Short mmCIF file of C-alpha atoms in Angstrom, two decimals:
data_model
loop_
_atom_site.label_atom_id
_atom_site.label_comp_id
_atom_site.label_asym_id
_atom_site.label_seq_id
_atom_site.Cartn_x
_atom_site.Cartn_y
_atom_site.Cartn_z
CA UNK A 209 -7.54 -8.67 -27.32
CA UNK A 210 -10.90 -9.93 -26.22
CA UNK A 211 -10.14 -10.30 -22.38
CA UNK A 212 -9.01 -7.54 -20.22
CA UNK A 213 -7.97 -9.91 -17.23
CA UNK A 214 -7.45 -13.51 -17.65
CA UNK A 215 -6.40 -15.92 -14.58
CA UNK A 216 -5.66 -19.27 -14.74
CA UNK A 217 -5.01 -21.86 -11.96
CA UNK A 218 -3.80 -19.21 -9.46
CA UNK A 219 -2.87 -20.19 -6.06
CA UNK A 220 -1.66 -18.19 -3.21
CA UNK A 221 -1.36 -19.21 0.58
CA UNK A 222 -1.15 -16.66 3.29
CA UNK A 223 -0.03 -18.37 6.26
CA UNK A 224 -1.37 -21.94 7.17
CA UNK A 225 -5.11 -21.23 7.14
CA UNK A 226 -5.84 -19.05 4.19
CA UNK A 227 -5.11 -19.79 0.52
CA UNK A 228 -6.53 -18.85 -2.92
CA UNK A 229 -7.13 -22.19 -4.78
CA UNK A 230 -7.14 -22.72 -8.29
CA UNK A 231 -8.53 -19.43 -9.10
CA UNK A 232 -9.75 -18.90 -12.74
CA UNK A 233 -11.38 -15.81 -13.93
CA UNK A 234 -11.97 -13.98 -17.10
CA UNK A 235 -13.09 -10.38 -17.20
CA UNK A 236 -14.06 -9.54 -21.13
CA UNK A 237 -13.14 -5.92 -22.13
CA UNK A 238 -15.50 -3.44 -22.13
CA UNK A 239 -17.42 -5.25 -19.28
CA UNK A 240 -18.42 -4.26 -15.55
CA UNK A 241 -17.52 -7.45 -13.68
CA UNK A 242 -19.06 -7.61 -10.42
CA UNK A 243 -16.62 -9.47 -8.10
CA UNK A 244 -19.11 -10.98 -5.16
CA UNK A 245 -18.49 -12.30 -1.73
CA UNK A 246 -18.57 -12.24 1.66
CA UNK A 247 -16.24 -10.47 3.96
CA UNK A 248 -12.90 -12.73 4.16
CA UNK A 249 -13.47 -14.79 1.23
CA UNK A 250 -10.52 -13.68 -0.65
CA UNK A 251 -11.81 -10.87 -2.98
CA UNK A 252 -9.21 -8.14 -1.68
CA UNK A 253 -6.43 -10.70 -1.74
CA UNK A 254 -7.36 -11.80 -5.23
CA UNK A 255 -7.30 -7.98 -6.50
CA UNK A 256 -3.92 -7.61 -5.25
CA UNK A 257 -2.65 -10.61 -6.46
CA UNK A 258 -4.04 -9.21 -9.92
CA UNK A 259 -2.14 -5.83 -9.62
CA UNK A 260 1.12 -7.74 -8.40
CA UNK A 261 1.11 -6.62 -4.90
CA UNK A 262 1.40 -10.19 -3.79
CA UNK A 263 3.35 -12.76 -5.52
CA UNK A 264 1.16 -15.77 -6.85
CA UNK A 265 2.58 -19.28 -5.44
CA UNK A 266 1.16 -20.92 -8.91
CA UNK A 267 -0.66 -20.19 -11.92
CA UNK A 268 -1.00 -17.13 -14.64
CA UNK A 269 -2.41 -13.69 -14.60
CA UNK A 270 -2.72 -11.53 -17.89
CA UNK A 271 -3.60 -8.25 -17.43
CA UNK A 272 -4.72 -5.83 -20.55
CA UNK A 273 -2.07 -8.15 -22.47
CA UNK A 274 0.89 -8.22 -19.72
CA UNK A 275 1.90 -10.97 -17.96
CA UNK A 276 1.93 -10.34 -13.92
CA UNK A 277 4.42 -9.89 -12.36
CA UNK A 278 7.01 -9.15 -15.68
CA UNK A 279 4.81 -6.73 -17.13
CA UNK A 280 2.77 -5.50 -14.24
CA UNK A 281 4.13 -2.08 -14.26
CA UNK A 282 3.25 -1.59 -18.02
CA UNK A 283 -0.20 -2.78 -17.17
CA UNK A 284 -0.69 -0.58 -13.93
CA UNK A 285 0.03 2.75 -16.07
CA UNK A 286 -3.55 1.68 -17.89
CA UNK A 287 -5.26 0.76 -14.40
CA UNK A 288 -7.04 2.84 -12.24
CA UNK A 289 -7.04 1.26 -8.67
CA UNK A 290 -9.07 2.28 -5.74
CA UNK A 291 -8.05 0.25 -2.85
CA UNK A 292 -10.37 -1.01 0.32
CA UNK A 293 -8.75 1.61 2.53
CA UNK A 294 -7.41 5.09 1.87
CA UNK A 295 -3.92 4.59 0.47
CA UNK A 296 -2.91 8.50 0.45
CA UNK A 297 -0.22 10.25 2.47
CA UNK A 298 -2.24 12.31 5.34
CA UNK A 299 -0.06 14.89 5.57
CA UNK A 300 -0.36 16.16 1.75
CA UNK A 301 -3.54 18.50 0.61
CA UNK A 302 -5.76 17.36 -1.97
CA UNK A 303 -3.51 19.31 -4.68
CA UNK A 304 -0.21 18.19 -3.74
CA UNK A 305 -1.93 14.48 -3.85
CA UNK A 306 -3.02 14.75 -7.33
CA UNK A 307 0.42 16.27 -8.21
CA UNK A 308 2.10 13.61 -6.74
CA UNK A 309 0.14 11.04 -8.46
CA UNK A 310 0.29 12.91 -11.78
CA UNK A 311 3.79 12.54 -11.70
CA UNK A 312 3.51 8.86 -12.25
CA UNK A 313 1.18 8.55 -14.84
CA UNK A 314 2.19 9.42 -18.26
CA UNK A 315 -1.47 9.88 -19.44
CA UNK A 316 -2.46 11.89 -16.45
CA UNK A 317 -5.15 14.32 -17.85
CA UNK A 318 -5.11 17.52 -15.58
CA UNK A 319 -7.92 19.01 -16.89
CA UNK A 320 -10.27 16.13 -16.11
CA UNK A 321 -8.84 15.86 -12.83
CA UNK A 322 -9.40 19.42 -11.92
CA UNK A 323 -12.89 18.61 -13.35
CA UNK A 324 -13.34 15.71 -10.89
CA UNK A 325 -12.20 17.58 -8.49
CA UNK A 326 -14.56 20.60 -8.89
CA UNK A 327 -17.49 17.86 -9.41
CA UNK A 328 -16.67 16.22 -6.29
CA UNK A 329 -16.66 19.46 -3.97
CA UNK A 330 -13.14 18.67 -2.90
CA UNK A 331 -10.92 21.67 -1.83
CA UNK A 332 -7.68 21.62 -3.38
CA UNK A 333 -5.93 23.10 -0.22
CA UNK A 334 -7.61 20.72 1.90
CA UNK A 335 -5.25 17.99 3.93
CA UNK A 336 -5.87 14.59 3.36
CA UNK A 337 -6.34 13.72 7.03
CA UNK A 338 -9.18 16.16 7.43
CA UNK A 339 -11.19 14.75 4.55
CA UNK A 340 -14.33 12.71 5.53
CA UNK A 341 -14.91 8.96 4.88
CA UNK A 342 -17.01 10.34 1.66
CA UNK A 343 -14.29 13.10 0.64
CA UNK A 344 -11.47 10.45 0.84
CA UNK A 345 -13.78 8.02 -1.37
CA UNK A 346 -14.22 10.56 -3.86
CA UNK A 347 -10.41 11.54 -4.04
CA UNK A 348 -9.48 7.92 -4.69
CA UNK A 349 -11.98 7.73 -7.27
CA UNK A 350 -10.51 10.88 -8.96
CA UNK A 351 -6.92 9.64 -8.89
CA UNK A 352 -8.28 6.14 -10.39
CA UNK A 353 -10.06 7.88 -13.17
CA UNK A 354 -7.71 10.94 -13.77
CA UNK A 355 -5.36 9.29 -16.05
CA UNK A 356 -7.89 7.98 -18.53
CA UNK A 357 -7.39 4.07 -17.19
CA UNK A 358 -8.51 1.29 -19.54
CA UNK A 359 -9.16 -0.81 -16.72
CA UNK A 360 -10.60 0.14 -13.29
CA UNK A 361 -9.80 -2.19 -10.16
CA UNK A 362 -12.44 -1.02 -7.36
CA UNK A 363 -12.25 -2.96 -4.23
CA UNK A 364 -15.24 -1.95 -2.28
CA UNK A 365 -15.33 1.99 -3.27
CA UNK A 366 -18.79 2.85 -1.57
CA UNK A 367 -18.32 0.70 1.64
CA UNK A 368 -19.08 3.24 4.45
CA UNK A 369 -20.54 6.18 1.95
CA UNK A 370 -23.48 7.68 2.57
CA UNK A 371 -26.23 7.35 -0.21
CA UNK A 372 -25.66 11.06 -1.60
CA UNK A 373 -21.60 10.42 -2.11
CA UNK A 374 -22.23 6.68 -3.26
CA UNK A 375 -24.50 8.25 -5.88
CA UNK A 376 -21.59 10.84 -7.16
CA UNK A 377 -19.26 8.06 -7.02
CA UNK A 378 -21.14 5.64 -9.38
CA UNK A 379 -21.88 8.51 -11.59
CA UNK A 380 -18.53 9.47 -12.17
CA UNK A 381 -17.55 5.70 -12.73
CA UNK A 382 -20.56 5.06 -15.06
CA UNK A 383 -20.01 8.23 -16.90
CA UNK A 384 -16.26 7.48 -17.62
CA UNK A 385 -16.99 3.83 -18.56
CA UNK A 386 -19.74 4.66 -21.02
CA UNK A 387 -17.82 7.51 -22.66
CA UNK A 388 -14.37 4.99 -22.66
CA UNK A 389 -15.65 1.75 -23.04
CA UNK A 390 -13.29 1.08 -19.94
CA UNK A 391 -13.35 -2.32 -18.08
CA UNK A 392 -14.21 -2.24 -14.49
CA UNK A 393 -13.79 -5.15 -12.07
CA UNK A 394 -15.61 -4.02 -8.97
CA UNK A 395 -15.68 -5.67 -5.45
CA UNK A 396 -18.13 -5.33 -3.34
CA UNK A 397 -20.53 -7.10 -0.85
CA UNK A 398 -23.37 -4.50 -1.52
CA UNK A 399 -25.44 -6.90 -3.67
CA UNK A 400 -28.01 -4.65 -5.08
CA UNK A 401 -25.49 -1.83 -5.99
CA UNK A 402 -23.50 -4.46 -8.29
CA UNK A 403 -27.09 -6.14 -9.66
CA UNK A 404 -27.55 -2.32 -11.12
CA UNK A 405 -24.37 -1.75 -12.53
CA UNK A 406 -22.43 -4.77 -13.54
CA UNK A 407 -23.03 -7.04 -16.66
CA UNK A 408 -20.92 -9.89 -15.43
CA UNK A 409 -20.28 -11.43 -12.27
CA UNK A 410 -18.21 -13.74 -10.14
CA UNK A 411 -19.10 -15.19 -6.97
CA UNK A 412 -16.12 -15.69 -4.54
CA UNK A 413 -15.99 -17.75 -1.07
CA UNK A 414 -13.42 -19.23 1.28
CA UNK A 415 -10.70 -18.58 -1.62
CA UNK A 416 -12.55 -20.02 -4.37
CA UNK A 417 -14.43 -18.94 -7.52
CA UNK A 418 -17.68 -20.53 -7.08
CA UNK A 419 -19.29 -19.08 -10.04
CA UNK A 420 -18.68 -16.83 -12.84
CA UNK A 421 -21.07 -15.78 -15.69
CA UNK A 422 -23.09 -13.07 -17.28
CA UNK A 423 -25.63 -11.14 -14.89
CA UNK A 424 -28.59 -11.97 -16.69
CA UNK A 425 -27.41 -15.72 -16.85
CA UNK A 426 -26.76 -15.55 -12.72
CA UNK A 427 -29.98 -13.59 -12.46
CA UNK A 428 -32.39 -15.62 -14.23
CA UNK A 429 -30.64 -19.00 -13.90
CA UNK A 430 -31.18 -19.51 -10.11
CA UNK A 431 -34.48 -20.22 -9.42
CA UNK A 432 -36.51 -21.77 -6.18
CA UNK A 433 -38.86 -24.92 -7.34
CA UNK A 434 -41.49 -26.35 -5.10
CA UNK A 435 -41.90 -29.77 -6.20
CA UNK A 436 -44.41 -32.40 -5.05
CA UNK A 437 -43.56 -35.98 -4.79
CA UNK A 438 -39.97 -35.09 -5.02
CA UNK A 439 -38.19 -37.91 -6.88
CA UNK A 440 -35.53 -39.54 -4.71
CA UNK A 441 -32.01 -41.01 -5.46
CA UNK A 442 -31.97 -39.71 -9.20
CA UNK A 443 -28.36 -38.36 -9.90
CA UNK A 444 -29.36 -37.56 -13.53
CA UNK A 445 -30.45 -34.08 -13.22
CA UNK A 446 -30.51 -31.50 -15.86
CA UNK A 447 -29.54 -28.67 -13.48
CA UNK A 448 -27.13 -28.07 -10.79
CA UNK A 449 -29.26 -28.69 -7.55
CA UNK A 450 -27.88 -25.96 -4.99
CA UNK A 451 -30.29 -26.81 -2.22
CA UNK A 452 -33.09 -29.29 -1.01
CA UNK A 453 -35.43 -28.79 1.54
CA UNK A 454 -38.86 -29.84 2.83
CA UNK A 455 -41.44 -27.40 2.72
CA UNK A 456 -44.88 -28.75 3.62
CA UNK A 457 -46.23 -32.39 3.82
CA UNK A 458 -44.52 -34.28 1.03
CA UNK A 459 -43.57 -30.86 -1.06
CA UNK A 460 -39.95 -29.62 -1.30
CA UNK A 461 -38.24 -26.75 -2.31
CA UNK A 462 -35.28 -27.15 -4.53
CA UNK A 463 -33.10 -24.35 -5.42
CA UNK A 464 -31.15 -24.92 -9.00
CA UNK A 465 -28.83 -23.34 -11.14
CA UNK A 466 -28.86 -23.46 -14.76
CA UNK A 467 -32.58 -23.64 -15.11
CA UNK A 468 -34.34 -23.59 -18.22
CA UNK A 469 -38.13 -24.03 -18.90
CA UNK A 470 -37.65 -26.96 -21.01
CA UNK A 471 -36.56 -29.04 -17.98
CA UNK A 472 -39.98 -29.02 -16.61
CA UNK A 473 -40.15 -32.26 -18.87
CA UNK A 474 -37.66 -34.22 -16.17
CA UNK A 475 -40.06 -33.60 -13.54
CA UNK A 476 -43.05 -35.52 -15.97
CA UNK A 477 -40.28 -38.46 -16.60
CA UNK A 478 -39.27 -38.56 -12.61
CA UNK A 479 -43.43 -38.83 -12.29
CA UNK A 480 -43.31 -35.91 -10.12
CA UNK A 481 -45.06 -32.69 -9.83
CA UNK A 482 -43.45 -29.13 -10.42
CA UNK A 483 -45.96 -27.03 -8.66
CA UNK A 484 -43.92 -23.55 -9.16
CA UNK A 485 -40.98 -22.01 -10.37
CA UNK A 486 -39.96 -18.85 -8.19
CA UNK A 487 -37.34 -16.15 -9.48
CA UNK A 488 -34.89 -15.09 -6.74
CA UNK A 489 -33.19 -11.79 -6.73
CA UNK A 490 -29.40 -11.51 -7.08
CA UNK A 491 -29.10 -11.45 -3.18
CA UNK A 492 -31.12 -14.60 -2.70
CA UNK A 493 -29.17 -16.34 -5.53
CA UNK A 494 -25.74 -15.12 -3.95
CA UNK A 495 -27.01 -16.34 -0.78
CA UNK A 496 -27.97 -19.93 -2.22
CA UNK A 497 -24.96 -20.43 -4.24
CA UNK A 498 -22.80 -19.89 -0.92
CA UNK A 499 -24.79 -22.22 1.27
CA UNK A 500 -24.49 -24.79 -1.52
CA UNK A 501 -20.75 -24.09 -1.54
CA UNK A 502 -20.80 -24.78 2.25
CA UNK A 503 -23.13 -27.50 2.78
CA UNK A 504 -23.10 -30.07 -0.35
CA UNK A 505 -26.12 -31.40 -1.29
CA UNK A 506 -26.57 -35.11 -1.12
CA UNK A 507 -28.33 -37.14 -4.01
CA UNK A 508 -28.31 -40.79 -4.40
CA UNK A 509 -25.94 -41.11 -1.50
CA UNK A 510 -23.32 -38.88 -3.30
CA UNK A 511 -22.29 -35.19 -2.78
CA UNK A 512 -23.20 -33.09 -5.67
CA UNK B 215 8.46 11.98 -10.51
CA UNK B 216 11.60 12.48 -8.77
CA UNK B 217 10.73 16.24 -7.77
CA UNK B 218 7.29 15.09 -6.77
CA UNK B 219 9.05 12.53 -4.48
CA UNK B 220 11.63 14.87 -3.05
CA UNK B 221 8.71 17.48 -2.31
CA UNK B 222 6.70 14.78 -0.33
CA UNK B 223 9.77 13.78 1.72
CA UNK B 224 10.62 17.59 2.35
CA UNK B 225 7.19 17.70 3.70
CA UNK B 226 7.40 14.90 5.91
CA UNK B 227 10.69 15.85 7.38
CA UNK B 228 10.62 19.73 7.13
CA UNK B 229 9.75 20.09 10.99
CA UNK B 230 12.79 17.94 12.11
CA UNK B 231 14.81 19.52 9.49
CA UNK B 232 14.06 22.88 10.64
CA UNK B 233 15.46 21.58 14.35
CA UNK B 234 18.45 20.37 12.66
CA UNK B 235 19.04 23.25 11.03
CA UNK B 236 18.63 25.53 14.19
CA UNK B 237 20.92 23.09 16.06
CA UNK B 238 23.44 23.23 13.52
CA UNK B 239 23.34 27.18 13.40
CA UNK B 240 22.89 27.81 17.35
CA UNK B 241 24.63 25.25 19.23
CA UNK B 242 28.24 25.66 17.80
CA UNK B 243 28.11 29.58 18.50
CA UNK B 244 26.59 28.93 22.07
CA UNK B 245 29.26 26.16 23.13
CA UNK B 246 32.14 28.27 21.62
CA UNK B 247 30.84 31.31 22.95
CA UNK B 248 30.40 29.98 26.48
CA UNK B 249 33.21 28.17 26.14
CA UNK B 250 35.31 30.80 25.16
CA UNK B 251 34.20 32.40 28.71
CA UNK B 252 35.57 30.00 30.76
CA UNK B 253 38.96 28.91 29.14
CA UNK B 254 42.06 30.78 28.47
CA UNK B 255 41.66 31.90 24.80
CA UNK B 256 45.09 31.96 24.33
CA UNK B 257 45.85 28.25 25.62
CA UNK B 258 46.07 26.47 22.27
CA UNK B 259 45.04 23.34 24.06
CA UNK B 260 42.07 24.60 25.68
CA UNK B 261 40.93 26.00 22.49
CA UNK B 262 41.51 22.93 20.50
CA UNK B 263 39.30 21.22 23.10
CA UNK B 264 36.76 23.43 22.31
CA UNK B 265 36.90 22.84 18.71
CA UNK B 266 36.86 19.14 19.55
CA UNK B 267 33.65 19.46 21.50
CA UNK B 268 32.26 21.32 18.72
CA UNK B 269 33.22 18.62 16.36
CA UNK B 270 31.50 15.38 18.46
CA UNK B 271 28.32 17.76 18.27
CA UNK B 272 28.36 17.68 14.50
CA UNK B 273 28.67 14.11 14.23
CA UNK B 274 26.01 13.48 16.86
CA UNK B 275 23.61 15.57 14.87
CA UNK B 276 24.54 13.98 11.41
CA UNK B 277 23.55 10.69 13.14
CA UNK B 278 20.35 12.02 14.62
CA UNK B 279 19.79 13.65 11.02
CA UNK B 280 20.28 10.66 9.12
CA UNK B 281 18.36 8.34 11.05
CA UNK B 282 15.35 10.40 10.92
CA UNK B 283 15.56 11.02 7.30
CA UNK B 284 15.89 7.02 6.77
CA UNK B 285 12.76 6.13 8.94
CA UNK B 286 10.37 8.49 8.21
CA UNK B 287 9.42 7.52 4.52
CA UNK B 288 9.34 4.20 5.36
CA UNK B 289 7.04 4.66 8.47
CA UNK B 290 4.62 6.66 6.22
CA UNK B 291 4.55 4.08 3.66
CA UNK B 292 4.18 1.13 6.08
CA UNK B 293 1.21 3.11 7.54
CA UNK B 294 -0.75 2.59 4.44
CA UNK B 295 0.61 -0.91 4.20
CA UNK B 296 2.51 0.19 1.17
CA UNK B 297 -0.44 -0.12 -1.20
CA UNK B 298 0.15 3.43 -2.71
CA UNK B 299 3.60 2.51 -3.82
CA UNK B 300 2.65 -0.61 -4.96
CA UNK B 301 0.00 0.34 -6.96
CA UNK B 302 2.01 2.77 -9.11
CA UNK B 303 3.51 2.37 -12.41
CA UNK B 304 6.83 1.87 -11.52
CA UNK B 305 8.68 -0.81 -9.94
CA UNK B 306 9.18 -1.14 -6.31
CA UNK B 307 13.08 -1.24 -6.58
CA UNK B 308 12.99 2.06 -8.58
CA UNK B 309 10.43 3.43 -5.95
CA UNK B 310 12.95 2.59 -3.31
CA UNK B 311 15.91 4.31 -5.05
CA UNK B 312 14.00 7.43 -5.43
CA UNK B 313 13.14 7.64 -2.00
CA UNK B 314 16.80 7.05 -0.96
CA UNK B 315 17.92 9.54 -3.13
CA UNK B 316 15.17 12.22 -2.13
CA UNK B 317 16.82 11.91 1.37
CA UNK B 318 20.37 12.13 0.04
CA UNK B 319 19.36 15.55 -1.29
CA UNK B 320 17.61 16.58 2.20
CA UNK B 321 20.80 16.10 3.74
CA UNK B 322 22.27 18.80 2.15
CA UNK B 323 19.89 21.17 3.86
CA UNK B 324 21.46 20.44 7.68
CA UNK B 325 25.06 20.41 5.69
CA UNK B 326 24.66 24.04 4.38
CA UNK B 327 23.50 25.00 8.10
CA UNK B 328 26.54 23.36 9.70
CA UNK B 329 28.74 25.15 7.34
CA UNK B 330 26.82 28.49 7.95
CA UNK B 331 26.72 27.61 11.96
CA UNK B 332 30.41 26.49 12.00
CA UNK B 333 31.40 29.94 10.34
CA UNK B 334 29.08 32.19 12.38
CA UNK B 335 30.49 30.25 15.47
CA UNK B 336 33.96 30.61 14.69
CA UNK B 337 33.80 34.12 13.40
CA UNK B 338 32.43 34.95 17.09
CA UNK B 339 35.38 33.60 18.68
CA UNK B 340 38.60 34.89 19.45
CA UNK B 341 40.80 32.22 17.66
CA UNK B 342 44.46 32.32 18.37
CA UNK B 343 46.45 33.33 15.42
CA UNK B 344 48.44 29.94 15.04
CA UNK B 345 44.89 27.97 14.96
CA UNK B 346 42.66 27.74 12.16
CA UNK B 347 39.17 27.45 11.69
CA UNK B 348 37.32 24.41 9.27
CA UNK B 349 33.56 25.28 8.92
CA UNK B 350 33.83 23.97 5.17
CA UNK B 351 35.86 20.91 6.13
CA UNK B 352 33.51 19.84 8.88
CA UNK B 353 30.39 20.36 6.64
CA UNK B 354 31.70 17.89 4.02
CA UNK B 355 32.33 15.63 6.64
CA UNK B 356 29.22 15.81 8.04
CA UNK B 357 27.35 15.21 4.43
CA UNK B 358 29.63 12.13 4.26
CA UNK B 359 29.13 10.76 7.77
CA UNK B 360 25.45 11.71 7.76
CA UNK B 361 25.22 9.97 4.16
CA UNK B 362 26.73 6.57 5.48
CA UNK B 363 24.54 6.63 8.64
CA UNK B 364 21.59 7.18 6.47
CA UNK B 365 22.42 4.56 4.06
CA UNK B 366 22.75 2.11 6.79
CA UNK B 367 19.51 3.28 8.57
CA UNK B 368 17.62 3.22 5.19
CA UNK B 369 19.23 -0.57 4.30
CA UNK B 370 17.95 -1.65 8.12
CA UNK B 371 14.76 -0.24 7.58
CA UNK B 372 13.90 -1.26 3.74
CA UNK B 373 15.36 -4.81 4.34
CA UNK B 374 14.05 -5.30 7.60
CA UNK B 375 10.63 -4.04 7.08
CA UNK B 376 8.48 -3.91 10.15
CA UNK B 377 10.75 -6.21 11.55
CA UNK B 378 13.61 -3.54 11.69
CA UNK B 379 12.98 -2.14 15.21
CA UNK B 380 13.22 -5.53 16.38
CA UNK B 381 16.29 -6.32 14.23
CA UNK B 382 18.00 -2.99 16.01
CA UNK B 383 17.19 -4.00 19.39
CA UNK B 384 18.37 -7.91 18.77
CA UNK B 385 21.69 -6.42 17.16
CA UNK B 386 22.00 -4.02 20.47
CA UNK B 387 21.26 -6.73 22.83
CA UNK B 388 23.69 -9.02 21.06
CA UNK B 389 26.36 -6.53 21.23
CA UNK B 390 25.91 -6.26 25.03
CA UNK B 391 25.37 -9.89 25.59
CA UNK B 392 28.82 -10.53 23.67
CA UNK B 393 30.56 -7.53 25.67
CA UNK B 394 29.23 -8.87 28.94
CA UNK B 395 30.42 -12.39 28.16
CA UNK B 396 33.82 -11.28 26.86
CA UNK B 397 34.14 -9.35 29.90
CA UNK B 398 33.55 -12.29 32.28
CA UNK B 399 35.71 -14.98 30.25
CA UNK B 400 38.55 -12.38 30.86
CA UNK B 401 38.90 -11.27 27.26
CA UNK B 402 39.81 -7.75 25.99
CA UNK B 403 36.85 -5.68 24.80
CA UNK B 404 34.99 -7.56 21.98
CA UNK B 405 32.69 -4.74 21.19
CA UNK B 406 35.75 -2.34 21.60
CA UNK B 407 37.93 -4.27 19.27
CA UNK B 408 35.15 -4.29 16.50
CA UNK B 409 34.29 -0.64 17.36
CA UNK B 410 37.46 0.45 16.60
CA UNK B 411 37.83 -1.73 13.09
CA UNK B 412 34.64 -0.19 12.00
CA UNK B 413 35.58 3.04 12.95
CA UNK B 414 38.92 3.27 11.68
CA UNK B 415 40.23 3.26 8.10
CA UNK B 416 39.25 1.13 6.31
CA UNK B 417 36.32 0.40 8.23
CA UNK B 418 32.61 1.63 6.80
CA UNK B 419 32.26 3.92 9.84
CA UNK B 420 35.87 5.52 9.84
CA UNK B 421 34.33 8.90 9.19
CA UNK B 422 33.12 8.83 12.40
CA UNK B 423 36.48 8.29 14.13
CA UNK B 424 38.26 10.74 12.19
CA UNK B 425 39.10 14.34 13.81
CA UNK B 426 35.99 16.41 13.68
CA UNK B 427 37.80 19.55 14.23
CA UNK B 428 35.85 22.92 13.86
CA UNK B 429 39.18 24.68 15.09
CA UNK B 430 42.38 22.91 14.58
CA UNK B 431 46.25 23.71 13.94
#
């Protein structure tokens, strides 16, 4: 099996306004897949659809070789999930919470759970409702890791955590991933964090997956070009034009996706001049991608 | 798995269970003790009335206990938007089934208290020789009444979800409305007839209409 998650043509409507539309995504086994998107773009809904918590209206989902929803419970036994918000009973202590979860997972590793608990400095007798936000985050990560999952689905796992706790949580995650070769699907709007740890990326906006590609391709494939005597009304672009704006005089700034150095030739044949190719960091690339999805570029009278 | 589910529900309900147990122990004893100081202990009718009051109390306690145990797990899960249960590797029907069964097991706690409370209450009263006490019978009746009320409450809560309270209020208002309309139109009490049908054999709530006598002939 080469892909841990395969989603095809999934549609989900929640009320009249919001929908996940024709979602298709593939998370390769062993990858750390960053799921990027602004707040309200549908990331959490997508994760809940993947885990069978919400019923899809159309399309198919396969998780670790099991179809959702028919085989989702077999898949869930091999999945560690950290939801966006605390999902633990506040009346229980840390120890009781671990015991409760251990009862449901056949592969729960008590020794590992204890090791993580000590590593995260969580007191066994402490009540969940008295944990700080950081401690709650650590406990949720502990529960996700303690049953040796093949797939981790993490919904904003470090959101709101201070830098020290965030580092602890990510260190535990990366240590686990490197030792087990587990797959990770991590949703976040903390782009720089994703840039450090992810090797694949999917960008979502308004219920649609705008792009999905290896991180290296995403980081290196979106460029800002400064073009003099920019060609007008040409529809034969060898790259995807994400945005186009006047920079100074007759100079234009283009943001393009799928850029390759050999594409410089295009400007020669178009009798214009490519003055500079500027690398964008992940955050700039992400913003440009979203902007282009919301405001389509018009070339030769047509939206592209 | 079931053990942990039971423990969790026990932890949520233990304070109110303690109050039910306390009530089951103390109130019949207090009622009978105070009652016997006002009635003629040799008047069989007075003693029977006293036993009936204690029975009504047990019936009310069964309903209170049942609804408390039925609602609490759902409310606790709903406060976390059910994310915890839904992310566990068991199906929702199985999860709900275990929640239900754990509640049934917890009903045994007040049931035992009712039995012991009944024994203590009747042992402390001068019962005329022609009458008998039935703490065991009351306890069994209590358990089945609580079980029926618990099942109804649980069904309402889990089928109605977040609308359960609204459904309950709607049902109550419907009952009141139907009764008022019936009275205005000169019909016999519709609610009364329905209540009689439900609480007399073979109605589902017939156990509530049965003789709840702690002291009887």
